[in-house]
JSON list of N, CA and C in Angstrom, two decimals:
[
{"chain": "A", "resi": 1255, "resn": "MET", "atom": "N", "xyz": [-13.86, 10.70, -15.40]},
{"chain": "A", "resi": 1255, "resn": "MET", "atom": "CA", "xyz": [-13.14, 9.56, -14.87]},
{"chain": "A", "resi": 1255, "resn": "MET", "atom": "C", "xyz": [-14.15, 8.52, -14.37]},
{"chain": "A", "resi": 1256, "resn": "GLN", "atom": "N", "xyz": [-13.95, 7.30, -14.73]},
{"chain": "A", "resi": 1256, "resn": "GLN", "atom": "CA", "xyz": [-14.82, 6.20, -14.31]},
{"chain": "A", "resi": 1256, "resn": "GLN", "atom": "C", "xyz": [-14.40, 5.68, -12.93]},
{"chain": "A", "resi": 1257, "resn": "PRO", "atom": "N", "xyz": [-15.36, 5.23, -12.12]},
{"chain": "A", "resi": 1257, "resn": "PRO", "atom": "CA", "xyz": [-15.00, 4.62, -10.84]},
{"chain": "A", "resi": 1257, "resn": "PRO", "atom": "C", "xyz": [-14.09, 3.42, -11.05]},
{"chain": "A", "resi": 1258, "resn": "GLY", "atom": "N", "xyz": [-13.10, 3.29, -10.18]},
{"chain": "A", "resi": 1258, "resn": "GLY", "atom": "CA", "xyz": [-12.22, 2.13, -10.22]},
{"chain": "A", "resi": 1258, "resn": "GLY", "atom": "C", "xyz": [-11.04, 2.23, -11.16]},
{"chain": "A", "resi": 1259, "resn": "ASN", "atom": "N", "xyz": [-10.82, 3.39, -11.80]},
{"chain": "A", "resi": 1259, "resn": "ASN", "atom": "CA", "xyz": [-9.71, 3.45, -12.74]},
{"chain": "A", "resi": 1259, "resn": "ASN", "atom": "C", "xyz": [-8.55, 4.30, -12.22]},
{"chain": "A", "resi": 1260, "resn": "SER", "atom": "N", "xyz": [-8.51, 4.57, -10.94]},
{"chain": "A", "resi": 1260, "resn": "SER", "atom": "CA", "xyz": [-7.42, 5.36, -10.36]},
{"chain": "A", "resi": 1260, "resn": "SER", "atom": "C", "xyz": [-6.39, 4.45, -9.70]},
{"chain": "A", "resi": 1261, "resn": "ASP", "atom": "N", "xyz": [-5.21, 4.98, -9.54]},
{"chain": "A", "resi": 1261, "resn": "ASP", "atom": "CA", "xyz": [-4.13, 4.29, -8.83]},
{"chain": "A", "resi": 1261, "resn": "ASP", "atom": "C", "xyz": [-3.41, 5.37, -8.02]},
{"chain": "A", "resi": 1262, "resn": "LEU", "atom": "N", "xyz": [-3.61, 5.34, -6.71]},
{"chain": "A", "resi": 1262, "resn": "LEU", "atom": "CA", "xyz": [-3.05, 6.37, -5.84]},
{"chain": "A", "resi": 1262, "resn": "LEU", "atom": "C", "xyz": [-2.12, 5.77, -4.80]},
{"chain": "A", "resi": 1263, "resn": "CYS", "atom": "N", "xyz": [-1.06, 6.50, -4.48]},
{"chain": "A", "resi": 1263, "resn": "CYS", "atom": "CA", "xyz": [-0.12, 6.08, -3.46]},
{"chain": "A", "resi": 1263, "resn": "CYS", "atom": "C", "xyz": [-0.08, 7.12, -2.37]},
{"chain": "A", "resi": 1264, "resn": "PHE", "atom": "N", "xyz": [-0.14, 6.66, -1.12]},
{"chain": "A", "resi": 1264, "resn": "PHE", "atom": "CA", "xyz": [-0.04, 7.52, 0.04]},
{"chain": "A", "resi": 1264, "resn": "PHE", "atom": "C", "xyz": [1.13, 7.08, 0.89]},
{"chain": "A", "resi": 1265, "resn": "GLU", "atom": "N", "xyz": [1.89, 8.05, 1.39]},
{"chain": "A", "resi": 1265, "resn": "GLU", "atom": "CA", "xyz": [3.00, 7.71, 2.26]},
{"chain": "A", "resi": 1265, "resn": "GLU", "atom": "C", "xyz": [2.46, 7.37, 3.65]},
{"chain": "A", "resi": 1266, "resn": "TRP", "atom": "N", "xyz": [2.88, 6.23, 4.18]},
{"chain": "A", "resi": 1266, "resn": "TRP", "atom": "CA", "xyz": [2.52, 5.80, 5.52]},
{"chain": "A", "resi": 1266, "resn": "TRP", "atom": "C", "xyz": [3.67, 6.18, 6.45]},
{"chain": "A", "resi": 1267, "resn": "GLN", "atom": "N", "xyz": [3.37, 6.97, 7.46]},
{"chain": "A", "resi": 1267, "resn": "GLN", "atom": "CA", "xyz": [4.38, 7.37, 8.44]},
{"chain": "A", "resi": 1267, "resn": "GLN", "atom": "C", "xyz": [4.55, 6.25, 9.45]},
{"chain": "A", "resi": 1268, "resn": "GLY", "atom": "N", "xyz": [5.70, 5.62, 9.48]},
{"chain": "A", "resi": 1268, "resn": "GLY", "atom": "CA", "xyz": [5.95, 4.51, 10.39]},
{"chain": "A", "resi": 1268, "resn": "GLY", "atom": "C", "xyz": [6.10, 3.22, 9.63]},
{"chain": "A", "resi": 1269, "resn": "PRO", "atom": "N", "xyz": [6.32, 2.14, 10.36]},
{"chain": "A", "resi": 1269, "resn": "PRO", "atom": "CA", "xyz": [6.50, 0.83, 9.72]},
{"chain": "A", "resi": 1269, "resn": "PRO", "atom": "C", "xyz": [5.26, 0.38, 8.95]},
{"chain": "A", "resi": 1270, "resn": "ILE", "atom": "N", "xyz": [5.47, -0.34, 7.87]},
{"chain": "A", "resi": 1270, "resn": "ILE", "atom": "CA", "xyz": [4.36, -0.80, 7.02]},
{"chain": "A", "resi": 1270, "resn": "ILE", "atom": "C", "xyz": [3.43, -1.74, 7.77]},
{"chain": "A", "resi": 1271, "resn": "GLN", "atom": "N", "xyz": [3.93, -2.41, 8.80]},
{"chain": "A", "resi": 1271, "resn": "GLN", "atom": "CA", "xyz": [3.07, -3.29, 9.59]},
{"chain": "A", "resi": 1271, "resn": "GLN", "atom": "C", "xyz": [1.93, -2.51, 10.23]},
{"chain": "A", "resi": 1272, "resn": "GLY", "atom": "N", "xyz": [2.17, -1.24, 10.54]},
{"chain": "A", "resi": 1272, "resn": "GLY", "atom": "CA", "xyz": [1.10, -0.39, 11.08]},
{"chain": "A", "resi": 1272, "resn": "GLY", "atom": "C", "xyz": [0.00, -0.14, 10.05]},
{"chain": "A", "resi": 1273, "resn": "ALA", "atom": "N", "xyz": [0.40, 0.01, 8.79]},
{"chain": "A", "resi": 1273, "resn": "ALA", "atom": "CA", "xyz": [-0.58, 0.19, 7.71]},
{"chain": "A", "resi": 1273, "resn": "ALA", "atom": "C", "xyz": [-1.42, -1.07, 7.54]},
{"chain": "A", "resi": 1274, "resn": "ILE", "atom": "N", "xyz": [-0.77, -2.22, 7.60]},
{"chain": "A", "resi": 1274, "resn": "ILE", "atom": "CA", "xyz": [-1.49, -3.50, 7.46]},
{"chain": "A", "resi": 1274, "resn": "ILE", "atom": "C", "xyz": [-2.49, -3.65, 8.60]},
{"chain": "A", "resi": 1275, "resn": "LYS", "atom": "N", "xyz": [-2.07, -3.36, 9.80]},
{"chain": "A", "resi": 1275, "resn": "LYS", "atom": "CA", "xyz": [-2.95, -3.45, 10.97]},
{"chain": "A", "resi": 1275, "resn": "LYS", "atom": "C", "xyz": [-4.14, -2.49, 10.81]},
{"chain": "A", "resi": 1276, "resn": "HIS", "atom": "N", "xyz": [-3.88, -1.28, 10.35]},
{"chain": "A", "resi": 1276, "resn": "HIS", "atom": "CA", "xyz": [-4.93, -0.28, 10.13]},
{"chain": "A", "resi": 1276, "resn": "HIS", "atom": "C", "xyz": [-5.95, -0.78, 9.11]},
{"chain": "A", "resi": 1277, "resn": "LEU", "atom": "N", "xyz": [-5.48, -1.31, 7.99]},
{"chain": "A", "resi": 1277, "resn": "LEU", "atom": "CA", "xyz": [-6.39, -1.81, 6.96]},
{"chain": "A", "resi": 1277, "resn": "LEU", "atom": "C", "xyz": [-7.24, -2.96, 7.48]},
{"chain": "A", "resi": 1278, "resn": "LYS", "atom": "N", "xyz": [-6.61, -3.91, 8.16]},
{"chain": "A", "resi": 1278, "resn": "LYS", "atom": "CA", "xyz": [-7.36, -5.06, 8.69]},
{"chain": "A", "resi": 1278, "resn": "LYS", "atom": "C", "xyz": [-8.40, -4.63, 9.71]},
{"chain": "A", "resi": 1279, "resn": "LYS", "atom": "N", "xyz": [-8.04, -3.64, 10.55]},
{"chain": "A", "resi": 1279, "resn": "LYS", "atom": "CA", "xyz": [-8.97, -3.12, 11.56]},
{"chain": "A", "resi": 1279, "resn": "LYS", "atom": "C", "xyz": [-10.24, -2.58, 10.90]},
{"chain": "A", "resi": 1280, "resn": "HIS", "atom": "N", "xyz": [-10.12, -2.05, 9.69]},
{"chain": "A", "resi": 1280, "resn": "HIS", "atom": "CA", "xyz": [-11.26, -1.49, 8.98]},
{"chain": "A", "resi": 1280, "resn": "HIS", "atom": "C", "xyz": [-11.85, -2.44, 7.94]},
{"chain": "A", "resi": 1281, "resn": "GLY", "atom": "N", "xyz": [-11.45, -3.72, 8.01]},
{"chain": "A", "resi": 1281, "resn": "GLY", "atom": "CA", "xyz": [-12.02, -4.74, 7.14]},
{"chain": "A", "resi": 1281, "resn": "GLY", "atom": "C", "xyz": [-11.58, -4.63, 5.68]},
{"chain": "A", "resi": 1282, "resn": "ILE", "atom": "N", "xyz": [-10.42, -4.04, 5.44]},
{"chain": "A", "resi": 1282, "resn": "ILE", "atom": "CA", "xyz": [-9.92, -3.88, 4.08]},
{"chain": "A", "resi": 1282, "resn": "ILE", "atom": "C", "xyz": [-8.86, -4.93, 3.80]},
{"chain": "A", "resi": 1283, "resn": "VAL", "atom": "N", "xyz": [-9.03, -5.65, 2.72]},
{"chain": "A", "resi": 1283, "resn": "VAL", "atom": "CA", "xyz": [-8.13, -6.74, 2.35]},
{"chain": "A", "resi": 1283, "resn": "VAL", "atom": "C", "xyz": [-6.88, -6.17, 1.67]},
{"chain": "A", "resi": 1284, "resn": "VAL", "atom": "N", "xyz": [-5.72, -6.64, 2.11]},
{"chain": "A", "resi": 1284, "resn": "VAL", "atom": "CA", "xyz": [-4.47, -6.30, 1.43]},
{"chain": "A", "resi": 1284, "resn": "VAL", "atom": "C", "xyz": [-4.36, -7.21, 0.22]},
{"chain": "A", "resi": 1285, "resn": "GLU", "atom": "N", "xyz": [-4.32, -6.62, -0.98]},
{"chain": "A", "resi": 1285, "resn": "GLU", "atom": "CA", "xyz": [-4.23, -7.41, -2.21]},
{"chain": "A", "resi": 1285, "resn": "GLU", "atom": "C", "xyz": [-2.83, -7.92, -2.49]},
{"chain": "A", "resi": 1286, "resn": "ARG", "atom": "N", "xyz": [-1.85, -7.08, -2.19]},
{"chain": "A", "resi": 1286, "resn": "ARG", "atom": "CA", "xyz": [-0.46, -7.42, -2.49]},
{"chain": "A", "resi": 1286, "resn": "ARG", "atom": "C", "xyz": [0.45, -6.79, -1.46]},
{"chain": "A", "resi": 1287, "resn": "GLY", "atom": "N", "xyz": [1.48, -7.50, -1.09]},
{"chain": "A", "resi": 1287, "resn": "GLY", "atom": "CA", "xyz": [2.48, -6.93, -0.21]},
{"chain": "A", "resi": 1287, "resn": "GLY", "atom": "C", "xyz": [2.44, -7.54, 1.17]},
{"chain": "A", "resi": 1288, "resn": "PRO", "atom": "N", "xyz": [3.35, -7.12, 2.00]},
{"chain": "A", "resi": 1288, "resn": "PRO", "atom": "CA", "xyz": [4.30, -6.04, 1.76]},
{"chain": "A", "resi": 1288, "resn": "PRO", "atom": "C", "xyz": [5.38, -6.43, 0.76]},
{"chain": "A", "resi": 1289, "resn": "MET", "atom": "N", "xyz": [5.82, -5.43, 0.00]},
{"chain": "A", "resi": 1289, "resn": "MET", "atom": "CA", "xyz": [6.82, -5.66, -1.03]},
{"chain": "A", "resi": 1289, "resn": "MET", "atom": "C", "xyz": [7.68, -4.41, -1.20]},
{"chain": "A", "resi": 1290, "resn": "GLN", "atom": "N", "xyz": [8.90, -4.62, -1.62]},
{"chain": "A", "resi": 1290, "resn": "GLN", "atom": "CA", "xyz": [9.81, -3.51, -1.86]},
{"chain": "A", "resi": 1290, "resn": "GLN", "atom": "C", "xyz": [9.42, -2.79, -3.14]},
{"chain": "A", "resi": 1291, "resn": "ARG", "atom": "N", "xyz": [9.47, -1.46, -3.07]},
{"chain": "A", "resi": 1291, "resn": "ARG", "atom": "CA", "xyz": [9.19, -0.62, -4.23]},
{"chain": "A", "resi": 1291, "resn": "ARG", "atom": "C", "xyz": [10.12, 0.58, -4.17]},
{"chain": "A", "resi": 1292, "resn": "PHE", "atom": "N", "xyz": [10.24, 1.26, -5.29]},
{"chain": "A", "resi": 1292, "resn": "PHE", "atom": "CA", "xyz": [11.02, 2.49, -5.34]},
{"chain": "A", "resi": 1292, "resn": "PHE", "atom": "C", "xyz": [10.03, 3.62, -5.59]},
{"chain": "A", "resi": 1293, "resn": "GLY", "atom": "N", "xyz": [9.95, 4.55, -4.65]},
{"chain": "A", "resi": 1293, "resn": "GLY", "atom": "CA", "xyz": [8.99, 5.65, -4.76]},
{"chain": "A", "resi": 1293, "resn": "GLY", "atom": "C", "xyz": [9.69, 6.98, -4.92]},
{"chain": "A", "resi": 1294, "resn": "ALA", "atom": "N", "xyz": [8.92, 8.03, -4.75]},
{"chain": "A", "resi": 1294, "resn": "ALA", "atom": "CA", "xyz": [9.43, 9.40, -4.92]},
{"chain": "A", "resi": 1294, "resn": "ALA", "atom": "C", "xyz": [10.59, 9.73, -3.99]},
{"chain": "A", "resi": 1295, "resn": "LYS", "atom": "N", "xyz": [10.61, 9.10, -2.82]},
{"chain": "A", "resi": 1295, "resn": "LYS", "atom": "CA", "xyz": [11.67, 9.37, -1.84]},
{"chain": "A", "resi": 1295, "resn": "LYS", "atom": "C", "xyz": [12.72, 8.26, -1.78]},
{"chain": "A", "resi": 1296, "resn": "GLY", "atom": "N", "xyz": [12.69, 7.34, -2.74]},
{"chain": "A", "resi": 1296, "resn": "GLY", "atom": "CA", "xyz": [13.65, 6.25, -2.76]},
{"chain": "A", "resi": 1296, "resn": "GLY", "atom": "C", "xyz": [13.02, 4.92, -2.42]},
{"chain": "A", "resi": 1297, "resn": "PRO", "atom": "N", "xyz": [13.82, 3.94, -1.95]},
{"chain": "A", "resi": 1297, "resn": "PRO", "atom": "CA", "xyz": [13.29, 2.62, -1.66]},
{"chain": "A", "resi": 1297, "resn": "PRO", "atom": "C", "xyz": [12.37, 2.64, -0.44]},
{"chain": "A", "resi": 1298, "resn": "GLY", "atom": "N", "xyz": [11.34, 1.83, -0.52]},
{"chain": "A", "resi": 1298, "resn": "GLY", "atom": "CA", "xyz": [10.39, 1.71, 0.58]},
{"chain": "A", "resi": 1298, "resn": "GLY", "atom": "C", "xyz": [9.65, 0.39, 0.50]},
{"chain": "A", "resi": 1299, "resn": "THR", "atom": "N", "xyz": [8.66, 0.24, 1.35]},
{"chain": "A", "resi": 1299, "resn": "THR", "atom": "CA", "xyz": [7.85, -0.98, 1.40]},
{"chain": "A", "resi": 1299, "resn": "THR", "atom": "C", "xyz": [6.39, -0.60, 1.22]},
{"chain": "A", "resi": 1300, "resn": "SER", "atom": "N", "xyz": [5.70, -1.31, 0.34]},
{"chain": "A", "resi": 1300, "resn": "SER", "atom": "CA", "xyz": [4.32, -0.98, -0.01]},
{"chain": "A", "resi": 1300, "resn": "SER", "atom": "C", "xyz": [3.37, -2.14, 0.24]},
{"chain": "A", "resi": 1301, "resn": "VAL", "atom": "N", "xyz": [2.11, -1.76, 0.47]},
{"chain": "A", "resi": 1301, "resn": "VAL", "atom": "CA", "xyz": [0.99, -2.69, 0.45]},
{"chain": "A", "resi": 1301, "resn": "VAL", "atom": "C", "xyz": [-0.08, -2.08, -0.45]},
{"chain": "A", "resi": 1302, "resn": "TYR", "atom": "N", "xyz": [-0.81, -2.93, -1.15]},
{"chain": "A", "resi": 1302, "resn": "TYR", "atom": "CA", "xyz": [-1.84, -2.49, -2.09]},
{"chain": "A", "resi": 1302, "resn": "TYR", "atom": "C", "xyz": [-3.20, -3.00, -1.65]},
{"chain": "A", "resi": 1303, "resn": "PHE", "atom": "N", "xyz": [-4.22, -2.16, -1.87]},
{"chain": "A", "resi": 1303, "resn": "PHE", "atom": "CA", "xyz": [-5.59, -2.48, -1.50]},
{"chain": "A", "resi": 1303, "resn": "PHE", "atom": "C", "xyz": [-6.53, -1.69, -2.41]},
{"chain": "A", "resi": 1304, "resn": "ARG", "atom": "N", "xyz": [-7.82, -1.94, -2.32]},
{"chain": "A", "resi": 1304, "resn": "ARG", "atom": "CA", "xyz": [-8.80, -1.26, -3.18]},
{"chain": "A", "resi": 1304, "resn": "ARG", "atom": "C", "xyz": [-9.74, -0.40, -2.33]},
{"chain": "A", "resi": 1305, "resn": "ASP", "atom": "N", "xyz": [-10.15, 0.73, -2.92]},
{"chain": "A", "resi": 1305, "resn": "ASP", "atom": "CA", "xyz": [-11.17, 1.56, -2.27]},
{"chain": "A", "resi": 1305, "resn": "ASP", "atom": "C", "xyz": [-12.54, 1.02, -2.65]},
{"chain": "A", "resi": 1306, "resn": "PRO", "atom": "N", "xyz": [-13.64, 1.57, -2.10]},
{"chain": "A", "resi": 1306, "resn": "PRO", "atom": "CA", "xyz": [-14.97, 1.04, -2.42]},
{"chain": "A", "resi": 1306, "resn": "PRO", "atom": "C", "xyz": [-15.35, 1.09, -3.90]},
{"chain": "A", "resi": 1307, "resn": "ASP", "atom": "N", "xyz": [-14.73, 1.98, -4.68]},
{"chain": "A", "resi": 1307, "resn": "ASP", "atom": "CA", "xyz": [-15.01, 2.04, -6.12]},
{"chain": "A", "resi": 1307, "resn": "ASP", "atom": "C", "xyz": [-14.15, 1.08, -6.93]},
{"chain": "A", "resi": 1308, "resn": "GLY", "atom": "N", "xyz": [-13.23, 0.39, -6.26]},
{"chain": "A", "resi": 1308, "resn": "GLY", "atom": "CA", "xyz": [-12.36, -0.56, -6.96]},
{"chain": "A", "resi": 1308, "resn": "GLY", "atom": "C", "xyz": [-11.04, 0.03, -7.40]},
{"chain": "A", "resi": 1309, "resn": "SER", "atom": "N", "xyz": [-10.78, 1.30, -7.07]},
{"chain": "A", "resi": 1309, "resn": "SER", "atom": "CA", "xyz": [-9.50, 1.91, -7.43]},
{"chain": "A", "resi": 1309, "resn": "SER", "atom": "C", "xyz": [-8.38, 1.30, -6.61]},
{"chain": "A", "resi": 1310, "resn": "LEU", "atom": "N", "xyz": [-7.23, 1.13, -7.24]},
{"chain": "A", "resi": 1310, "resn": "LEU", "atom": "CA", "xyz": [-6.07, 0.57, -6.55]},
{"chain": "A", "resi": 1310, "resn": "LEU", "atom": "C", "xyz": [-5.41, 1.65, -5.71]},
{"chain": "A", "resi": 1311, "resn": "MET", "atom": "N", "xyz": [-5.17, 1.34, -4.45]},
{"chain": "A", "resi": 1311, "resn": "MET", "atom": "CA", "xyz": [-4.53, 2.25, -3.50]},
{"chain": "A", "resi": 1311, "resn": "MET", "atom": "C", "xyz": [-3.26, 1.61, -2.97]},
{"chain": "A", "resi": 1312, "resn": "GLU", "atom": "N", "xyz": [-2.34, 2.44, -2.58]},
{"chain": "A", "resi": 1312, "resn": "GLU", "atom": "CA", "xyz": [-1.06, 1.95, -2.06]},
{"chain": "A", "resi": 1312, "resn": "GLU", "atom": "C", "xyz": [-0.67, 2.78, -0.85]},
{"chain": "A", "resi": 1313, "resn": "PHE", "atom": "N", "xyz": [-0.24, 2.09, 0.21]},
{"chain": "A", "resi": 1313, "resn": "PHE", "atom": "CA", "xyz": [0.46, 2.74, 1.32]},
{"chain": "A", "resi": 1313, "resn": "PHE", "atom": "C", "xyz": [1.92, 2.39, 1.15]},
{"chain": "A", "resi": 1314, "resn": "MET", "atom": "N", "xyz": [2.79, 3.39, 1.21]},
{"chain": "A", "resi": 1314, "resn": "MET", "atom": "CA", "xyz": [4.23, 3.16, 1.10]},
{"chain": "A", "resi": 1314, "resn": "MET", "atom": "C", "xyz": [4.92, 3.75, 2.32]},
{"chain": "A", "resi": 1315, "resn": "SER", "atom": "N", "xyz": [5.77, 2.93, 2.94]},
{"chain": "A", "resi": 1315, "resn": "SER", "atom": "CA", "xyz": [6.54, 3.37, 4.09]},
{"chain": "A", "resi": 1315, "resn": "SER", "atom": "C", "xyz": [8.00, 3.43, 3.70]},
{"chain": "A", "resi": 1316, "resn": "TYR", "atom": "N", "xyz": [8.62, 4.56, 3.98]},
{"chain": "A", "resi": 1316, "resn": "TYR", "atom": "CA", "xyz": [10.05, 4.70, 3.72]},
{"chain": "A", "resi": 1316, "resn": "TYR", "atom": "C", "xyz": [10.86, 4.42, 4.98]},
{"chain": "A", "resi": 1317, "resn": "GLY", "atom": "N", "xyz": [10.17, 4.13, 6.08]},
{"chain": "A", "resi": 1317, "resn": "GLY", "atom": "CA", "xyz": [10.84, 3.94, 7.36]},
{"chain": "A", "resi": 1317, "resn": "GLY", "atom": "C", "xyz": [11.74, 2.74, 7.43]},
{"chain": "A", "resi": 1318, "resn": "SER", "atom": "N", "xyz": [11.27, 1.61, 6.93]},
{"chain": "A", "resi": 1318, "resn": "SER", "atom": "CA", "xyz": [12.06, 0.38, 7.01]},
{"chain": "A", "resi": 1318, "resn": "SER", "atom": "C", "xyz": [11.74, -0.49, 5.81]},
{"chain": "A", "resi": 1319, "resn": "VAL", "atom": "N", "xyz": [12.76, -0.81, 5.05]},
{"chain": "A", "resi": 1319, "resn": "VAL", "atom": "CA", "xyz": [12.58, -1.65, 3.87]},
{"chain": "A", "resi": 1319, "resn": "VAL", "atom": "C", "xyz": [12.70, -3.10, 4.32]},
{"chain": "A", "resi": 1320, "resn": "ILE", "atom": "N", "xyz": [11.76, -3.94, 3.88]},
{"chain": "A", "resi": 1320, "resn": "ILE", "atom": "CA", "xyz": [11.77, -5.36, 4.22]},
{"chain": "A", "resi": 1320, "resn": "ILE", "atom": "C", "xyz": [11.97, -6.17, 2.96]},
{"chain": "A", "resi": 1321, "resn": "ALA", "atom": "N", "xyz": [12.19, -7.44, 3.12]},
{"chain": "A", "resi": 1321, "resn": "ALA", "atom": "CA", "xyz": [12.36, -8.33, 1.97]},
{"chain": "A", "resi": 1321, "resn": "ALA", "atom": "C", "xyz": [11.07, -8.36, 1.15]},
{"chain": "A", "resi": 1322, "resn": "ALA", "atom": "N", "xyz": [11.21, -8.42, -0.17]},
{"chain": "A", "resi": 1322, "resn": "ALA", "atom": "CA", "xyz": [10.07, -8.49, -1.06]},
{"chain": "A", "resi": 1322, "resn": "ALA", "atom": "C", "xyz": [9.32, -9.80, -0.89]},
{"chain": "A", "resi": 1323, "resn": "GLU", "atom": "N", "xyz": [8.02, -9.76, -1.15]},
{"chain": "A", "resi": 1323, "resn": "GLU", "atom": "CA", "xyz": [7.23, -10.99, -1.06]},
{"chain": "A", "resi": 1323, "resn": "GLU", "atom": "C", "xyz": [7.64, -11.93, -2.17]},
{"chain": "A", "resi": 1324, "resn": "PRO", "atom": "N", "xyz": [7.54, -13.24, -1.94]},
{"chain": "A", "resi": 1324, "resn": "PRO", "atom": "CA", "xyz": [7.89, -14.20, -2.99]},
{"chain": "A", "resi": 1324, "resn": "PRO", "atom": "C", "xyz": [6.94, -14.08, -4.17]},
{"chain": "A", "resi": 1325, "resn": "ARG", "atom": "N", "xyz": [7.44, -14.35, -5.35]},
{"chain": "A", "resi": 1325, "resn": "ARG", "atom": "CA", "xyz": [6.60, -14.29, -6.56]},
{"chain": "A", "resi": 1325, "resn": "ARG", "atom": "C", "xyz": [6.09, -15.63, -6.93]}
]
């Protein structure tokens, strides 16, 4: 597997705003979101970011669904 070619989703326990705050605290840029998505447990809210190798990562919260970001 080459660096940067993965796409992983992690469930965030709590509101997605907590995930955004966590990422910003660690200097990680949110690439997309928050946005509504449908995951393994049903509808939720996701934010997307990259790891140091460039792989796409996702935090998804099932706690509270918010309006999707404008396109």
